[in-house]
XYZ file of C-alpha atoms in Angstrom:
295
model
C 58.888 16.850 23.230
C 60.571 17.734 26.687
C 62.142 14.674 27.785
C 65.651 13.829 25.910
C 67.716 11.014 26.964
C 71.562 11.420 25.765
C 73.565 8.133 25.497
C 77.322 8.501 25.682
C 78.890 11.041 28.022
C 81.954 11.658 26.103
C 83.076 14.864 23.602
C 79.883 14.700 21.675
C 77.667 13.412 24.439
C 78.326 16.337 26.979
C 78.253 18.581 24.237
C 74.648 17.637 23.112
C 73.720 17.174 26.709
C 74.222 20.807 27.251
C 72.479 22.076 24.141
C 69.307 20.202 24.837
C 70.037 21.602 29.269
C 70.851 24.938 28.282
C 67.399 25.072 26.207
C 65.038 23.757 29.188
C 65.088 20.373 28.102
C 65.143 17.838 31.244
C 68.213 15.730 29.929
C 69.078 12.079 31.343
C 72.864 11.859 30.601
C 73.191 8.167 30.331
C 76.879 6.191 30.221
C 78.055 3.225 31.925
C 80.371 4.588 33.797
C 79.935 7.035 36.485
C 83.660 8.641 36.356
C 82.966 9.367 32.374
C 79.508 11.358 33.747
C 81.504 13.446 35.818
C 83.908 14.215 33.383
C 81.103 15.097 31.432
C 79.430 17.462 33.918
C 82.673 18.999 34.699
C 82.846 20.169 30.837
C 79.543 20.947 30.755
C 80.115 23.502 33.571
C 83.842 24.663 32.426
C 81.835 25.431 28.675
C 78.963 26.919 31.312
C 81.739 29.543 32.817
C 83.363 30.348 30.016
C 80.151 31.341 28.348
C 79.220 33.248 31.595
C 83.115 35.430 31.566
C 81.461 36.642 28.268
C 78.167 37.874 29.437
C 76.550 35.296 26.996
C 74.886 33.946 29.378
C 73.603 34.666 33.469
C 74.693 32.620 36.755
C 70.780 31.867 36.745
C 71.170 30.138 33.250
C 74.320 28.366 34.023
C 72.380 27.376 37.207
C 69.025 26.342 35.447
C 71.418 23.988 32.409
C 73.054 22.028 34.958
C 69.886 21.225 37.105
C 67.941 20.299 33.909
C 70.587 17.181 33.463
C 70.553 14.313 35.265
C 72.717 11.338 35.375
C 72.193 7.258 34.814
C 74.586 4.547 34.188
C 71.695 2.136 33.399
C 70.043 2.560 30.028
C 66.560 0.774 31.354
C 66.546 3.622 34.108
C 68.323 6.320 31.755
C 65.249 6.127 28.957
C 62.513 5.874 31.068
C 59.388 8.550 30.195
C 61.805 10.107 27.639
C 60.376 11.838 24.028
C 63.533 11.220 21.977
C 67.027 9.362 22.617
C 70.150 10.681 21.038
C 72.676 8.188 21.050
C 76.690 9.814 20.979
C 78.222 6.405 21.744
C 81.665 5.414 20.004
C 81.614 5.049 16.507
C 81.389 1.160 16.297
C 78.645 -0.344 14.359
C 78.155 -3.392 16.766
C 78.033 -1.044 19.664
C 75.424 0.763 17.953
C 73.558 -2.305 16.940
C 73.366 -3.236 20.652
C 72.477 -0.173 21.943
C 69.723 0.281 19.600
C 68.099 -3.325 20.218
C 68.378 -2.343 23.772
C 66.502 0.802 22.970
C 63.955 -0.823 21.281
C 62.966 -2.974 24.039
C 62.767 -0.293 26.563
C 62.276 2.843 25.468
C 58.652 4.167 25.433
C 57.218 2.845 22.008
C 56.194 6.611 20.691
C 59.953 7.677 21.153
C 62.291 8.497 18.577
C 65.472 7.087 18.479
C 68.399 9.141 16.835
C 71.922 8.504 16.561
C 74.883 10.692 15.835
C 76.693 8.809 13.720
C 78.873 10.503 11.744
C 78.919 7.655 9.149
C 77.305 4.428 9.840
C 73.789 3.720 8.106
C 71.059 4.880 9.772
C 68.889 2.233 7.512
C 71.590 -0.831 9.016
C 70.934 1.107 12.803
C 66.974 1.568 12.384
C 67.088 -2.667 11.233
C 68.197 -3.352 14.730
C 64.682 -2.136 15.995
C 61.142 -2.887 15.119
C 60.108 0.849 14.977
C 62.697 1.972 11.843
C 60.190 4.407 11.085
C 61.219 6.028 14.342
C 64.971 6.010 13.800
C 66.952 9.003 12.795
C 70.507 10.704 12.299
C 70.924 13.786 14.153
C 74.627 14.353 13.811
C 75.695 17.545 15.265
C 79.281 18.988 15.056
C 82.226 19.543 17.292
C 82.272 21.429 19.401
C 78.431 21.329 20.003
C 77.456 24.062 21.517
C 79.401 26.045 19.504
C 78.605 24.732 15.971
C 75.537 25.294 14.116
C 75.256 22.477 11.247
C 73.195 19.330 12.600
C 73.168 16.517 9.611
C 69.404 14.744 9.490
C 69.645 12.117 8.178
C 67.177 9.833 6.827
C 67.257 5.879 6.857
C 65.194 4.063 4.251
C 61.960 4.191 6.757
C 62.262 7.020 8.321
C 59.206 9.166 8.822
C 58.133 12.258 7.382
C 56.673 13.208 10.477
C 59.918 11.822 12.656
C 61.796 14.126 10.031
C 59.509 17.253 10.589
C 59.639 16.552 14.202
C 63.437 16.452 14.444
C 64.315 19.167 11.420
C 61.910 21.689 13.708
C 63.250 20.748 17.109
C 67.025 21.330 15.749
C 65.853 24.688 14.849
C 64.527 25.312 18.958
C 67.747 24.563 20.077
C 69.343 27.409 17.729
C 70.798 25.033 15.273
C 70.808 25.174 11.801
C 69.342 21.500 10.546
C 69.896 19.853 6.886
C 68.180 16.350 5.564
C 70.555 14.298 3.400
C 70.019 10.847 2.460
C 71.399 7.552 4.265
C 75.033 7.343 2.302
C 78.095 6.362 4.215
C 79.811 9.465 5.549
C 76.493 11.599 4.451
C 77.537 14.978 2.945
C 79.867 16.301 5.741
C 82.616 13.393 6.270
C 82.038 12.367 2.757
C 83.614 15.575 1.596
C 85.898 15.948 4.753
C 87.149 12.678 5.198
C 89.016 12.463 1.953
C 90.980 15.429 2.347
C 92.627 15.163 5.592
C 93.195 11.881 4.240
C 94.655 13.360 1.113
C 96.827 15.622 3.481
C 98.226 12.703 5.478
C 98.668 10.976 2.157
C 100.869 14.366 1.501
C 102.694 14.189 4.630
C 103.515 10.518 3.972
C 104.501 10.787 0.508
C 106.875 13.614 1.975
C 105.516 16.370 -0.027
C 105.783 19.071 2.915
C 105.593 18.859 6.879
C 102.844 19.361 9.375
C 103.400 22.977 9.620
C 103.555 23.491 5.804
C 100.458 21.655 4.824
C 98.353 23.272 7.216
C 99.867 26.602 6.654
C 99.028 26.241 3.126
C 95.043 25.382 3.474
C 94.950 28.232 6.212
C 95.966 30.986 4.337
C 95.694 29.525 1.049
C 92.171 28.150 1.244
C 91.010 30.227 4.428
C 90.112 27.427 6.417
C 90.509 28.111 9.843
C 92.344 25.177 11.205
C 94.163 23.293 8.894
C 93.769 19.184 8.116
C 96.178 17.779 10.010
C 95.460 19.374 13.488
C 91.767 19.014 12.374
C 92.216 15.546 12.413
C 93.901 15.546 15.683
C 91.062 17.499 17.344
C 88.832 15.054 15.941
C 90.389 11.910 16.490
C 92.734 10.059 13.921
C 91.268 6.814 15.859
C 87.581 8.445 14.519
C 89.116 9.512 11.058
C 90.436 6.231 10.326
C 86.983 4.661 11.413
C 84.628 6.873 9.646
C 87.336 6.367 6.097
C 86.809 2.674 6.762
C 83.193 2.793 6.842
C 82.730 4.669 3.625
C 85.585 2.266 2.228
C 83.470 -0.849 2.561
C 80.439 0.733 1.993
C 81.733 2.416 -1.611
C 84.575 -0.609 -1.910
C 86.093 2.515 -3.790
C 90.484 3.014 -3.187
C 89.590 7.018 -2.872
C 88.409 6.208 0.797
C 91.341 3.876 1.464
C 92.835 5.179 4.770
C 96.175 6.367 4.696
C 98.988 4.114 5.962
C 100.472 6.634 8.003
C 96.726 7.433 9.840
C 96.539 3.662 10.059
C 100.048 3.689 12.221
C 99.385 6.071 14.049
C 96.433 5.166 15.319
C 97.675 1.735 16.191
C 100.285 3.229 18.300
C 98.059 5.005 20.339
C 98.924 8.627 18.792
C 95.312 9.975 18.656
C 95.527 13.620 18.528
C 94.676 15.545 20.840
C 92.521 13.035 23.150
C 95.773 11.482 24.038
C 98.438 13.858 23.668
C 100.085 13.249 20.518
C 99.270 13.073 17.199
C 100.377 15.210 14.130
C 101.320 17.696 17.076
C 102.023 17.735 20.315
C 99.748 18.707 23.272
C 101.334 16.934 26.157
C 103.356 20.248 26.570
C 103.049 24.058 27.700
C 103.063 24.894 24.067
C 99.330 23.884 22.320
C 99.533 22.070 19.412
C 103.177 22.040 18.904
C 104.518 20.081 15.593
C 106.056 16.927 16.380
C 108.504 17.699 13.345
C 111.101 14.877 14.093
C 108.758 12.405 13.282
C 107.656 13.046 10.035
C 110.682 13.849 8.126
């Protein structure tokens, strides 16, 4: 397995691009649109230097990464005489559905076909092809090449030997890999999703502010960031869509998104992707609490 074709050029996308480069995988960054690849590239290359200004890795690496990607904006071209696809498109089932019927049709037939979903079924993604056996979850963290954790996960049809394959070929790219079962959320947003939920639901109810919620779970539960910029840095637009996925998937009111996330997101405060969310990051001042609106 040399070949790795990564779909979506976006946070995760770039980020999984550059693990697979900076390993001496030949990468085909694949995305429909040619100013998303070079946003891509460029923070491929800014995570490139700042990993070079700490002598963690040589000019001759940083070099070698970026000449082992290469871009596509078609799919049919992107996929061609690739060993595995790893699909980092938005979280959107019908996307996904699409993309994977596409994939079907064109990939090479002995190709695996992963997705990084960080919620919807692999068993409802592998149905979309006629090789399910051959479908995976490989959902790495944020950032990428920083975190260690990739999630397999399994659909219903899923291989042994596609499992083997992609548990061991996690491990050659320095990552730490661990199989859970086809669930919505999996183990990681299953357990995460509720509580920044639970802390919005906090915020709303107007237990405490911004500053003293996430005050509270840093020092009081040492967790390095606490849930309501977490959520920012993730996404409240991807929070709200991974909580509604295991809400119809459970049809359980624990996974009901909060109002507040809910109104937020429909006003275009996303976190930190668009400047504003539980803080503010439009300013000088990272991450500063947008305190006025939430009392």
């Amino acid at each position: 397995m040399k070949n790795i074709a990564v779909i979506g050029a976006g946070t995760m996308g770039n980020g999984i691009a550059h693990v697979f480069a900076q390993n001496n995988y030949n990468v085909h960054l694949i995305d429909i649109s040619q100013d998303a690849i070079n946003k891509g590239i460029s923070t491929i290359t800014k995570n490139l230097d700042r990993l070079l200004a700490k002598e963690k890795i040589t000019e001759a690496i940083k070099t070698q990464t970026l000449n082992n990607i290469t871009s596509f904006t078609s799919i049919v071209e992107g996929v061609k005489n690739i060993d595995l696809v790893v699909e980092a498109a938005t979280e959107n089932v019908d996307l996904k559905l699409k993309i994977f019927k596409q994939l079907d049709d064109v990939a090479p037939q002995n190709a695996i076909l992963a997705s990084n979903t960080s919620s919807i079924s692999i068993t409802k993604i592998a149905a979309a092809t006629k090789r399910p056996e051959k479908v995976i979850g490989m959902h790495f963290m944020n950032p990428v090449p920083i975190m260690k954790l990739v999630e397999i996960i399994r659909g219903y049809n899923t291989s042994n030997n596609v499992t083997k394959t992609i548990m061991e070929l996690s491990e050659k790219l320095h990552k730490v890999p661990v199989e859970v079962n086809d669930y919505p959320g999996f183990v990681a947003n299953r357990i995460l999703m509720p509580m920044l939920n639970e802390a919005i639901e906090t915020l709303y109810n107007g237990v405490a502010g911004v500053y003293e919620i996430d005050t509270v779970m840093k020092l009081g539960m040492v967790h390095p960031m606490g849930p309501l910029q977490l959520a920012d840095f993730i996404g409240l637009d991807v929070c709200l869509s991974i909580l509604n996925v295991m809400y119809d998937g459970f049809k359980n009111p624990k996974y009901a998104p909060c109002p507040l996330l809910v109104n937020m997101v429909q006003a275009g405060k996303l976190g930190a992707k668009s400047g504003e969310g539980f803080y503010d990051y439009s300013t000088s001042k990272k991450a500063e609490i947008i305190s006025k609106q939430f009392q």
